Amino acid sequence: MFATKPSPIQEIKDTILDKAKVKLFIKREDLLEVIPGNPHISGNKWRKLKYNLIEAKELKQETLLSFGGAFSNHIHALAAAGKAFNFKTIGVIRGEEQKALNHTLTFAKEQGMQLHFISRSDYREKNKTDFKEKLQSQFGSFYLIPEGGSNQLAVTGCKEIMDEIDPSMDYICAPIGTGGTIAGMIAANKTQQKILGFPALKNANFLKTDIAKLLSIDQPDSLPHFELINHYHFGGYAKTNRELFSFIFDFKDKQHIQLEPIYTGKMIYGIFDLIKKRHFPKNSNILAIHT
Ligand SMILES: *Cc1c(COP(=O)(O)O)cnc(C)c1O
């Protein structure tokens, strides 16, 4: 069920790469096609949902419930996947309902997702048992997917990204939000390729603990062949500046690949900066995941 063709890998051409004598490739997970013609179900959000949907079907659950902020890509993908695969979906959204829904929530609603807004303080309680019980008495039985979609089954799904990457790649880079995606990549890394994670948020060292937990590894500092690259968060989650936007604009112009400012824009900016600083040895093959 849900088999997909490998997402395409594209080489990037730029004089900065030639000068540093490295090659850069982008794996276009944004073009991953689950349902032909449906661009809303793709990328790491699909990789994370896949085995959760299979599990929910096996458990005969008809409703999927998850959590997210008003701009959550996970909520967006869950709503689309729910509609496509005949699940009811409930999105528990952080913060009070605004008069006009933003693009993400408008889309989610159009896909049939039921939106349930809760205060920021209630949202912090979302992983507690009695909070879940309250939701069950309100909505009935559901299959729960955590915020950002990152659980064990998400890790299983993200391992499949690595199956589509050949051993000639020396460095594999991915942006990090909750760490679910990169946890799968670390788990599936059989050839000792170096995995570089670019957090979208500030003070992100706790992510090592979160990733280790997802992988049932006791020592967060001994994640194999993994490095956290902490200098490209641009001030924190969803923080941006002119330099980042102009980088994303130029990249689109030259490479015809659209990045976004939360995750992939920051990572690709970071990779180019590291290349300019000669962080990668000559003749390195670097692959970035367009999550
Ligand atoms: C959610 C998201 C991420 C972060 O993935 P995690 O598994 O939460 O680390 C990265 N890139 C994009 C485009 C995303 O939407």
PDB file of C-alpha atoms and ligand atoms in Angstrom:
ATOM      1  CA  MET A   1       0.000   0.000   0.000  1.00  0.00           C
ATOM      2  CA  PHE A   2       1.115   3.576  -0.699  1.00  0.00           C
ATOM      3  CA  ALA A   3       4.204   2.628  -2.735  1.00  0.00           C
ATOM      4  CA  THR A   4       5.856   5.653  -4.340  1.00  0.00           C
ATOM      5  CA  LYS A   5       8.498   6.078  -7.015  1.00  0.00           C
ATOM      6  CA  PRO A   6      11.766   7.496  -5.601  1.00  0.00           C
ATOM      7  CA  SER A   7      11.669  11.293  -5.550  1.00  0.00           C
ATOM      8  CA  PRO A   8      14.015  12.804  -8.175  1.00  0.00           C
ATOM      9  CA  ILE A   9      17.569  13.919  -7.397  1.00  0.00           C
ATOM     10  CA  GLN A  10      18.803  16.988  -9.219  1.00  0.00           C
ATOM     11  CA  GLU A  11      22.329  18.376  -9.511  1.00  0.00           C
ATOM     12  CA  ILE A  12      22.798  22.067  -8.744  1.00  0.00           C
ATOM     13  CA  LYS A  13      25.149  24.091 -10.946  1.00  0.00           C
ATOM     14  CA  ASP A  14      26.855  27.152  -9.492  1.00  0.00           C
ATOM     15  CA  THR A  15      30.311  28.686  -9.741  1.00  0.00           C
ATOM     16  CA  ILE A  16      30.542  28.660  -5.938  1.00  0.00           C
ATOM     17  CA  LEU A  17      30.436  24.865  -6.114  1.00  0.00           C
ATOM     18  CA  ASP A  18      33.013  24.722  -8.919  1.00  0.00           C
ATOM     19  CA  LYS A  19      35.418  26.931  -6.985  1.00  0.00           C
ATOM     20  CA  ALA A  20      35.149  24.765  -3.876  1.00  0.00           C
ATOM     21  CA  LYS A  21      35.353  21.612  -6.065  1.00  0.00           C
ATOM     22  CA  VAL A  22      32.282  20.035  -4.503  1.00  0.00           C
ATOM     23  CA  LYS A  23      29.045  18.784  -6.002  1.00  0.00           C
ATOM     24  CA  LEU A  24      25.629  19.590  -4.615  1.00  0.00           C
ATOM     25  CA  PHE A  25      22.482  17.602  -5.288  1.00  0.00           C
ATOM     26  CA  ILE A  26      18.929  18.163  -4.111  1.00  0.00           C
ATOM     27  CA  LYS A  27      16.546  15.313  -3.481  1.00  0.00           C
ATOM     28  CA  ARG A  28      13.169  16.666  -4.457  1.00  0.00           C
ATOM     29  CA  GLU A  29      10.964  15.209  -1.769  1.00  0.00           C
ATOM     30  CA  ASP A  30       8.684  18.135  -2.529  1.00  0.00           C
ATOM     31  CA  LEU A  31       7.964  16.349  -5.831  1.00  0.00           C
ATOM     32  CA  LEU A  32       7.277  12.982  -4.185  1.00  0.00           C
ATOM     33  CA  GLU A  33       4.084  11.759  -5.786  1.00  0.00           C
ATOM     34  CA  VAL A  34       1.700   9.728  -3.674  1.00  0.00           C
ATOM     35  CA  ILE A  35      -1.458  10.451  -5.665  1.00  0.00           C
ATOM     36  CA  PRO A  36      -0.812  11.595  -9.238  1.00  0.00           C
ATOM     37  CA  GLY A  37      -1.741  15.245  -9.591  1.00  0.00           C
ATOM     38  CA  ASN A  38      -2.089  15.896  -5.861  1.00  0.00           C
ATOM     39  CA  PRO A  39       0.855  18.088  -4.731  1.00  0.00           C
ATOM     40  CA  HIS A  40      -0.483  18.442  -1.168  1.00  0.00           C
ATOM     41  CA  ILE A  41       0.551  14.939  -0.150  1.00  0.00           C
ATOM     42  CA  SER A  42       4.333  14.818  -0.487  1.00  0.00           C
ATOM     43  CA  GLY A  43       7.622  15.405   1.259  1.00  0.00           C
ATOM     44  CA  ASN A  44       8.608  14.426   4.738  1.00  0.00           C
ATOM     45  CA  LYS A  45       5.099  15.047   6.017  1.00  0.00           C
ATOM     46  CA  TRP A  46       3.894  12.153   3.867  1.00  0.00           C
ATOM     47  CA  ARG A  47       6.864   9.963   4.836  1.00  0.00           C
ATOM     48  CA  LYS A  48       5.870  10.503   8.469  1.00  0.00           C
ATOM     49  CA  LEU A  49       2.160   9.878   7.921  1.00  0.00           C
ATOM     50  CA  LYS A  50       2.442   6.767   5.774  1.00  0.00           C
ATOM     51  CA  TYR A  51       2.834   4.055   8.429  1.00  0.00           C
ATOM     52  CA  ASN A  52       0.541   5.903  10.806  1.00  0.00           C
ATOM     53  CA  LEU A  53      -2.248   5.721   8.227  1.00  0.00           C
ATOM     54  CA  ILE A  54      -1.569   2.029   7.685  1.00  0.00           C
ATOM     55  CA  GLU A  55      -1.687   1.463  11.449  1.00  0.00           C
ATOM     56  CA  ALA A  56      -4.913   3.454  11.798  1.00  0.00           C
ATOM     57  CA  LYS A  57      -6.532   1.361   9.035  1.00  0.00           C
ATOM     58  CA  GLU A  58      -5.393  -1.829  10.764  1.00  0.00           C
ATOM     59  CA  LEU A  59      -6.868  -0.605  14.030  1.00  0.00           C
ATOM     60  CA  LYS A  60     -10.066   0.256  12.132  1.00  0.00           C
ATOM     61  CA  GLN A  61      -9.874   3.850  13.289  1.00  0.00           C
ATOM     62  CA  GLU A  62     -11.871   6.216  11.120  1.00  0.00           C
ATOM     63  CA  THR A  63     -10.641   9.469  12.632  1.00  0.00           C
ATOM     64  CA  LEU A  64      -7.140  10.920  12.800  1.00  0.00           C
ATOM     65  CA  LEU A  65      -6.428  13.619  15.370  1.00  0.00           C
ATOM     66  CA  SER A  66      -3.291  15.692  15.612  1.00  0.00           C
ATOM     67  CA  PHE A  67      -1.849  18.974  16.851  1.00  0.00           C
ATOM     68  CA  GLY A  68      -0.186  21.964  15.295  1.00  0.00           C
ATOM     69  CA  GLY A  69       0.231  25.707  15.077  1.00  0.00           C
ATOM     70  CA  ALA A  70      -1.770  27.771  12.604  1.00  0.00           C
ATOM     71  CA  PHE A  71       1.014  27.483  10.005  1.00  0.00           C
ATOM     72  CA  SER A  72       1.697  23.782  10.451  1.00  0.00           C
ATOM     73  CA  ASN A  73       2.706  21.885   7.308  1.00  0.00           C
ATOM     74  CA  HIS A  74       1.843  18.718   9.212  1.00  0.00           C
ATOM     75  CA  ILE A  75      -1.775  19.829   9.708  1.00  0.00           C
ATOM     76  CA  HIS A  76      -1.921  20.773   6.014  1.00  0.00           C
ATOM     77  CA  ALA A  77      -0.647  17.341   4.926  1.00  0.00           C
ATOM     78  CA  LEU A  78      -2.815  15.452   7.423  1.00  0.00           C
ATOM     79  CA  ALA A  79      -5.948  17.188   6.161  1.00  0.00           C
ATOM     80  CA  ALA A  80      -5.095  16.334   2.532  1.00  0.00           C
ATOM     81  CA  ALA A  81      -4.125  12.731   3.293  1.00  0.00           C
ATOM     82  CA  GLY A  82      -7.239  12.227   5.434  1.00  0.00           C
ATOM     83  CA  LYS A  83      -9.452  13.364   2.600  1.00  0.00           C
ATOM     84  CA  ALA A  84      -7.612  11.273   0.008  1.00  0.00           C
ATOM     85  CA  PHE A  85      -7.661   8.089   2.075  1.00  0.00           C
ATOM     86  CA  ASN A  86     -11.099   8.413   3.655  1.00  0.00           C
ATOM     87  CA  PHE A  87     -10.305   9.354   7.209  1.00  0.00           C
ATOM     88  CA  LYS A  88     -12.088  12.009   9.212  1.00  0.00           C
ATOM     89  CA  THR A  89      -9.489  14.447  10.527  1.00  0.00           C
ATOM     90  CA  ILE A  90      -9.424  16.696  13.567  1.00  0.00           C
ATOM     91  CA  GLY A  91      -6.778  19.380  13.916  1.00  0.00           C
ATOM     92  CA  VAL A  92      -6.190  20.672  17.437  1.00  0.00           C
ATOM     93  CA  ILE A  93      -4.763  24.111  16.766  1.00  0.00           C
ATOM     94  CA  ARG A  94      -2.647  26.193  19.148  1.00  0.00           C
ATOM     95  CA  GLY A  95      -4.095  29.623  19.930  1.00  0.00           C
ATOM     96  CA  GLU A  96      -7.472  31.348  19.711  1.00  0.00           C
ATOM     97  CA  GLU A  97      -9.442  31.191  16.486  1.00  0.00           C
ATOM     98  CA  GLN A  98      -8.855  34.261  14.310  1.00  0.00           C
ATOM     99  CA  LYS A  99     -11.686  35.908  12.365  1.00  0.00           C
ATOM    100  CA  ALA A 100     -10.057  35.063   9.053  1.00  0.00           C
ATOM    101  CA  LEU A 101      -8.368  31.698   8.723  1.00  0.00           C
ATOM    102  CA  ASN A 102      -4.907  31.746   7.150  1.00  0.00           C
ATOM    103  CA  HIS A 103      -3.981  29.771   4.052  1.00  0.00           C
ATOM    104  CA  THR A 104      -3.003  26.593   5.936  1.00  0.00           C
ATOM    105  CA  LEU A 105      -6.184  26.417   8.002  1.00  0.00           C
ATOM    106  CA  THR A 106      -8.455  27.434   5.121  1.00  0.00           C
ATOM    107  CA  PHE A 107      -6.993  24.589   3.106  1.00  0.00           C
ATOM    108  CA  ALA A 108      -7.337  22.142   6.022  1.00  0.00           C
ATOM    109  CA  LYS A 109     -10.984  23.074   6.458  1.00  0.00           C
ATOM    110  CA  GLU A 110     -11.649  22.730   2.731  1.00  0.00           C
ATOM    111  CA  GLN A 111     -10.231  19.201   2.925  1.00  0.00           C
ATOM    112  CA  GLY A 112     -12.829  18.451   5.576  1.00  0.00           C
ATOM    113  CA  MET A 113     -10.677  18.764   8.667  1.00  0.00           C
ATOM    114  CA  GLN A 114     -12.510  19.738  11.827  1.00  0.00           C
ATOM    115  CA  LEU A 115     -10.541  22.516  13.522  1.00  0.00           C
ATOM    116  CA  HIS A 116     -10.484  22.731  17.289  1.00  0.00           C
ATOM    117  CA  PHE A 117      -8.714  25.778  18.737  1.00  0.00           C
ATOM    118  CA  ILE A 118      -7.217  25.661  22.205  1.00  0.00           C
ATOM    119  CA  SER A 119      -5.337  28.239  24.276  1.00  0.00           C
ATOM    120  CA  ARG A 120      -1.557  28.225  24.337  1.00  0.00           C
ATOM    121  CA  SER A 121      -1.587  27.109  27.983  1.00  0.00           C
ATOM    122  CA  ASP A 122      -3.938  24.171  27.225  1.00  0.00           C
ATOM    123  CA  TYR A 123      -1.760  23.328  24.236  1.00  0.00           C
ATOM    124  CA  ARG A 124       1.218  22.795  26.528  1.00  0.00           C
ATOM    125  CA  GLU A 125      -0.799  20.077  28.306  1.00  0.00           C
ATOM    126  CA  LYS A 126      -1.553  18.204  25.088  1.00  0.00           C
ATOM    127  CA  ASN A 127       0.645  15.188  25.810  1.00  0.00           C
ATOM    128  CA  LYS A 128      -0.938  14.482  29.209  1.00  0.00           C
ATOM    129  CA  THR A 129      -3.282  11.522  29.625  1.00  0.00           C
ATOM    130  CA  ASP A 130      -6.232  13.444  31.052  1.00  0.00           C
ATOM    131  CA  PHE A 131      -6.043  15.887  28.142  1.00  0.00           C
ATOM    132  CA  LYS A 132      -6.354  12.995  25.731  1.00  0.00           C
ATOM    133  CA  GLU A 133      -9.282  11.628  27.716  1.00  0.00           C
ATOM    134  CA  LYS A 134     -11.004  14.998  27.507  1.00  0.00           C
ATOM    135  CA  LEU A 135     -10.567  14.973  23.724  1.00  0.00           C
ATOM    136  CA  GLN A 136     -11.969  11.434  23.553  1.00  0.00           C
ATOM    137  CA  SER A 137     -15.083  12.363  25.502  1.00  0.00           C
ATOM    138  CA  GLN A 138     -15.528  15.303  23.137  1.00  0.00           C
ATOM    139  CA  PHE A 139     -14.752  13.634  19.786  1.00  0.00           C
ATOM    140  CA  GLY A 140     -15.098   9.896  20.387  1.00  0.00           C
ATOM    141  CA  SER A 141     -12.476   7.381  19.424  1.00  0.00           C
ATOM    142  CA  PHE A 142      -9.539   8.538  17.276  1.00  0.00           C
ATOM    143  CA  TYR A 143      -6.032   7.613  16.187  1.00  0.00           C
ATOM    144  CA  LEU A 144      -3.649  10.141  17.702  1.00  0.00           C
ATOM    145  CA  ILE A 145      -0.656  11.480  15.813  1.00  0.00           C
ATOM    146  CA  PRO A 146       1.684  13.745  17.808  1.00  0.00           C
ATOM    147  CA  GLU A 147       2.573  17.325  16.911  1.00  0.00           C
ATOM    148  CA  GLY A 148       4.646  17.478  13.740  1.00  0.00           C
ATOM    149  CA  GLY A 149       3.729  13.834  13.096  1.00  0.00           C
ATOM    150  CA  SER A 150       6.912  12.547  14.729  1.00  0.00           C
ATOM    151  CA  ASN A 151       6.565   9.154  16.389  1.00  0.00           C
ATOM    152  CA  GLN A 152       8.085   5.683  15.895  1.00  0.00           C
ATOM    153  CA  LEU A 153       6.040   5.005  12.782  1.00  0.00           C
ATOM    154  CA  ALA A 154       7.142   8.354  11.355  1.00  0.00           C
ATOM    155  CA  VAL A 155      10.746   7.278  11.844  1.00  0.00           C
ATOM    156  CA  THR A 156       9.965   4.042   9.971  1.00  0.00           C
ATOM    157  CA  GLY A 157       8.589   6.055   7.071  1.00  0.00           C
ATOM    158  CA  CYS A 158      11.560   8.433   6.951  1.00  0.00           C
ATOM    159  CA  LYS A 159      14.024   5.546   6.776  1.00  0.00           C
ATOM    160  CA  GLU A 160      12.745   5.080   3.242  1.00  0.00           C
ATOM    161  CA  ILE A 161      14.304   8.398   2.211  1.00  0.00           C
ATOM    162  CA  MET A 162      17.730   6.814   2.711  1.00  0.00           C
ATOM    163  CA  ASP A 163      16.810   3.774   0.594  1.00  0.00           C
ATOM    164  CA  GLU A 164      16.625   6.177  -2.346  1.00  0.00           C
ATOM    165  CA  ILE A 165      20.115   7.667  -1.852  1.00  0.00           C
ATOM    166  CA  ASP A 166      23.220   5.977  -3.187  1.00  0.00           C
ATOM    167  CA  PRO A 167      26.502   5.594  -1.262  1.00  0.00           C
ATOM    168  CA  SER A 168      28.376   8.070  -3.484  1.00  0.00           C
ATOM    169  CA  MET A 169      26.885  10.894  -1.419  1.00  0.00           C
ATOM    170  CA  ASP A 170      29.341  11.876   1.322  1.00  0.00           C
ATOM    171  CA  TYR A 171      27.124  14.323   3.180  1.00  0.00           C
ATOM    172  CA  ILE A 172      23.367  14.221   3.502  1.00  0.00           C
ATOM    173  CA  CYS A 173      21.705  17.359   4.840  1.00  0.00           C
ATOM    174  CA  ALA A 174      18.189  17.876   6.142  1.00  0.00           C
ATOM    175  CA  PRO A 175      16.394  20.634   8.035  1.00  0.00           C
ATOM    176  CA  ILE A 176      15.055  19.819  11.502  1.00  0.00           C
ATOM    177  CA  GLY A 177      11.834  20.800  13.250  1.00  0.00           C
ATOM    178  CA  THR A 178      10.918  18.046  15.688  1.00  0.00           C
ATOM    179  CA  GLY A 179      13.675  15.679  14.522  1.00  0.00           C
ATOM    180  CA  GLY A 180      11.446  12.844  13.283  1.00  0.00           C
ATOM    181  CA  THR A 181      12.683  13.017   9.714  1.00  0.00           C
ATOM    182  CA  ILE A 182      16.371  13.058  10.525  1.00  0.00           C
ATOM    183  CA  ALA A 183      15.903  10.311  13.134  1.00  0.00           C
ATOM    184  CA  GLY A 184      14.710   8.002  10.353  1.00  0.00           C
ATOM    185  CA  MET A 185      17.654   8.980   8.192  1.00  0.00           C
ATOM    186  CA  ILE A 186      20.135   8.313  11.001  1.00  0.00           C
ATOM    187  CA  ALA A 187      18.501   4.940  11.682  1.00  0.00           C
ATOM    188  CA  ALA A 188      18.754   3.899   8.041  1.00  0.00           C
ATOM    189  CA  ASN A 189      22.329   5.103   7.484  1.00  0.00           C
ATOM    190  CA  LYS A 190      24.201   1.906   6.676  1.00  0.00           C
ATOM    191  CA  THR A 191      27.194   3.251   4.795  1.00  0.00           C
ATOM    192  CA  GLN A 192      28.505   5.767   7.333  1.00  0.00           C
ATOM    193  CA  GLN A 193      27.504   8.748   5.257  1.00  0.00           C
ATOM    194  CA  LYS A 194      27.654  11.952   7.294  1.00  0.00           C
ATOM    195  CA  ILE A 195      24.259  13.341   8.179  1.00  0.00           C
ATOM    196  CA  LEU A 196      24.041  17.071   8.879  1.00  0.00           C
ATOM    197  CA  GLY A 197      20.930  18.458  10.543  1.00  0.00           C
ATOM    198  CA  PHE A 198      20.006  22.144  10.231  1.00  0.00           C
ATOM    199  CA  PRO A 199      17.566  23.130  13.014  1.00  0.00           C
ATOM    200  CA  ALA A 200      14.937  25.716  12.106  1.00  0.00           C
ATOM    201  CA  LEU A 201      15.022  26.926  15.689  1.00  0.00           C
ATOM    202  CA  LYS A 202      17.393  28.496  18.185  1.00  0.00           C
ATOM    203  CA  ASN A 203      19.048  26.750  21.175  1.00  0.00           C
ATOM    204  CA  ALA A 204      18.408  23.451  19.462  1.00  0.00           C
ATOM    205  CA  ASN A 205      20.762  21.163  21.365  1.00  0.00           C
ATOM    206  CA  PHE A 206      17.762  19.532  23.065  1.00  0.00           C
ATOM    207  CA  LEU A 207      16.996  18.039  19.657  1.00  0.00           C
ATOM    208  CA  LYS A 208      19.782  15.516  20.133  1.00  0.00           C
ATOM    209  CA  THR A 209      17.893  14.187  23.155  1.00  0.00           C
ATOM    210  CA  ASP A 210      14.608  14.098  21.226  1.00  0.00           C
ATOM    211  CA  ILE A 211      16.212  12.318  18.272  1.00  0.00           C
ATOM    212  CA  ALA A 212      17.971   9.831  20.564  1.00  0.00           C
ATOM    213  CA  LYS A 213      14.640   9.116  22.269  1.00  0.00           C
ATOM    214  CA  LEU A 214      12.933   8.402  18.944  1.00  0.00           C
ATOM    215  CA  LEU A 215      15.777   5.992  18.156  1.00  0.00           C
ATOM    216  CA  SER A 216      15.922   4.437  21.649  1.00  0.00           C
ATOM    217  CA  ILE A 217      19.573   5.472  21.924  1.00  0.00           C
ATOM    218  CA  ASP A 218      20.686   6.245  25.500  1.00  0.00           C
ATOM    219  CA  GLN A 219      23.483   8.690  24.723  1.00  0.00           C
ATOM    220  CA  PRO A 220      22.279  11.767  22.793  1.00  0.00           C
ATOM    221  CA  ASP A 221      25.900  12.724  22.119  1.00  0.00           C
ATOM    222  CA  SER A 222      26.672   9.480  20.397  1.00  0.00           C
ATOM    223  CA  LEU A 223      24.202   9.645  17.513  1.00  0.00           C
ATOM    224  CA  PRO A 224      26.180   7.872  14.806  1.00  0.00           C
ATOM    225  CA  HIS A 225      27.658   9.943  11.951  1.00  0.00           C
ATOM    226  CA  PHE A 226      25.428  12.849  12.828  1.00  0.00           C
ATOM    227  CA  GLU A 227      26.144  16.520  13.383  1.00  0.00           C
ATOM    228  CA  LEU A 228      23.836  19.359  14.385  1.00  0.00           C
ATOM    229  CA  ILE A 229      24.652  22.554  12.460  1.00  0.00           C
ATOM    230  CA  ASN A 230      23.354  25.279  14.737  1.00  0.00           C
ATOM    231  CA  HIS A 231      24.268  28.560  13.063  1.00  0.00           C
ATOM    232  CA  TYR A 232      21.526  28.967  10.475  1.00  0.00           C
ATOM    233  CA  HIS A 233      18.296  29.485  12.423  1.00  0.00           C
ATOM    234  CA  PHE A 234      18.138  33.218  11.564  1.00  0.00           C
ATOM    235  CA  GLY A 235      17.078  34.147  15.085  1.00  0.00           C
ATOM    236  CA  GLY A 236      14.626  31.329  15.745  1.00  0.00           C
ATOM    237  CA  TYR A 237      11.661  29.387  14.443  1.00  0.00           C
ATOM    238  CA  ALA A 238       9.928  31.226  11.568  1.00  0.00           C
ATOM    239  CA  LYS A 239      12.249  34.211  12.067  1.00  0.00           C
ATOM    240  CA  THR A 240      13.542  35.545   8.782  1.00  0.00           C
ATOM    241  CA  ASN A 241      15.416  38.496   7.362  1.00  0.00           C
ATOM    242  CA  ARG A 242      16.005  40.196   4.042  1.00  0.00           C
ATOM    243  CA  GLU A 243      19.159  38.251   3.348  1.00  0.00           C
ATOM    244  CA  LEU A 244      17.280  34.958   3.638  1.00  0.00           C
ATOM    245  CA  PHE A 245      14.468  36.105   1.357  1.00  0.00           C
ATOM    246  CA  SER A 246      16.900  37.416  -1.212  1.00  0.00           C
ATOM    247  CA  PHE A 247      18.793  34.104  -1.120  1.00  0.00           C
ATOM    248  CA  ILE A 248      15.548  32.176  -1.688  1.00  0.00           C
ATOM    249  CA  PHE A 249      14.605  34.531  -4.528  1.00  0.00           C
ATOM    250  CA  ASP A 250      17.995  34.167  -6.241  1.00  0.00           C
ATOM    251  CA  PHE A 251      17.960  30.413  -5.816  1.00  0.00           C
ATOM    252  CA  LYS A 252      14.542  30.215  -7.496  1.00  0.00           C
ATOM    253  CA  ASP A 253      15.790  32.447 -10.264  1.00  0.00           C
ATOM    254  CA  LYS A 254      18.967  30.425 -10.955  1.00  0.00           C
ATOM    255  CA  GLN A 255      17.917  26.878 -10.123  1.00  0.00           C
ATOM    256  CA  HIS A 256      14.148  26.999 -10.638  1.00  0.00           C
ATOM    257  CA  ILE A 257      13.603  25.390  -7.268  1.00  0.00           C
ATOM    258  CA  GLN A 258      11.265  27.021  -4.784  1.00  0.00           C
ATOM    259  CA  LEU A 259      12.470  26.968  -1.169  1.00  0.00           C
ATOM    260  CA  GLU A 260      10.475  28.204   1.829  1.00  0.00           C
ATOM    261  CA  PRO A 261      11.821  30.432   4.627  1.00  0.00           C
ATOM    262  CA  ILE A 262      11.103  28.164   7.617  1.00  0.00           C
ATOM    263  CA  TYR A 263      13.160  25.057   6.829  1.00  0.00           C
ATOM    264  CA  THR A 264      14.647  24.453   3.391  1.00  0.00           C
ATOM    265  CA  GLY A 265      15.639  28.079   2.704  1.00  0.00           C
ATOM    266  CA  LYS A 266      17.674  28.220   5.912  1.00  0.00           C
ATOM    267  CA  MET A 267      19.312  24.861   5.228  1.00  0.00           C
ATOM    268  CA  ILE A 268      20.340  25.618   1.633  1.00  0.00           C
ATOM    269  CA  TYR A 269      21.592  29.050   2.724  1.00  0.00           C
ATOM    270  CA  GLY A 270      23.633  27.254   5.386  1.00  0.00           C
ATOM    271  CA  ILE A 271      25.022  24.699   2.953  1.00  0.00           C
ATOM    272  CA  PHE A 272      26.195  27.434   0.570  1.00  0.00           C
ATOM    273  CA  ASP A 273      27.747  29.341   3.458  1.00  0.00           C
ATOM    274  CA  LEU A 274      29.603  26.223   4.622  1.00  0.00           C
ATOM    275  CA  ILE A 275      30.781  25.588   1.061  1.00  0.00           C
ATOM    276  CA  LYS A 276      32.104  29.154   0.827  1.00  0.00           C
ATOM    277  CA  LYS A 277      33.909  28.617   4.132  1.00  0.00           C
ATOM    278  CA  ARG A 278      35.461  25.396   2.717  1.00  0.00           C
ATOM    279  CA  HIS A 279      33.816  23.241   5.367  1.00  0.00           C
ATOM    280  CA  PHE A 280      33.562  20.306   2.930  1.00  0.00           C
ATOM    281  CA  PRO A 281      36.707  18.627   1.574  1.00  0.00           C
ATOM    282  CA  LYS A 282      37.356  18.809  -2.179  1.00  0.00           C
ATOM    283  CA  ASN A 283      35.476  16.280  -4.297  1.00  0.00           C
ATOM    284  CA  SER A 284      32.722  15.912  -1.722  1.00  0.00           C
ATOM    285  CA  ASN A 285      29.256  14.994  -2.924  1.00  0.00           C
ATOM    286  CA  ILE A 286      26.669  16.808  -0.838  1.00  0.00           C
ATOM    287  CA  LEU A 287      23.000  15.926  -0.970  1.00  0.00           C
ATOM    288  CA  ALA A 288      20.305  18.133   0.529  1.00  0.00           C
ATOM    289  CA  ILE A 289      16.795  16.875   1.193  1.00  0.00           C
ATOM    290  CA  HIS A 290      14.105  19.270  -0.039  1.00  0.00           C
ATOM    291  CA  THR A 291      11.784  18.107   2.710  1.00  0.00           C
TER     292      THR A 291
HETATM  293  C1  LIG B   1       7.961  19.784   9.108  1.00  0.00           C
HETATM  294  C2  LIG B   1       9.059  20.128   8.192  1.00  0.00           C
HETATM  295  C3  LIG B   1      10.399  19.855   8.526  1.00  0.00           C
HETATM  296  C4  LIG B   1      10.804  19.309   9.873  1.00  0.00           C
HETATM  297  O1  LIG B   1      10.655  17.930   9.966  1.00  0.00           O
HETATM  298  P1  LIG B   1      10.846  17.211  11.377  1.00  0.00           P
HETATM  299  O2  LIG B   1      10.603  15.782  11.113  1.00  0.00           O
HETATM  300  O3  LIG B   1       9.785  17.793  12.287  1.00  0.00           O
HETATM  301  O4  LIG B   1      12.196  17.503  11.892  1.00  0.00           O
HETATM  302  C5  LIG B   1      11.372  20.154   7.598  1.00  0.00           C
HETATM  303  N1  LIG B   1      11.057  20.706   6.409  1.00  0.00           N
HETATM  304  C6  LIG B   1       9.796  20.974   6.052  1.00  0.00           C
HETATM  305  C7  LIG B   1       9.532  21.594   4.723  1.00  0.00           C
HETATM  306  C8  LIG B   1       8.748  20.700   6.928  1.00  0.00           C
HETATM  307  O5  LIG B   1       7.492  20.989   6.592  1.00  0.00           O
END
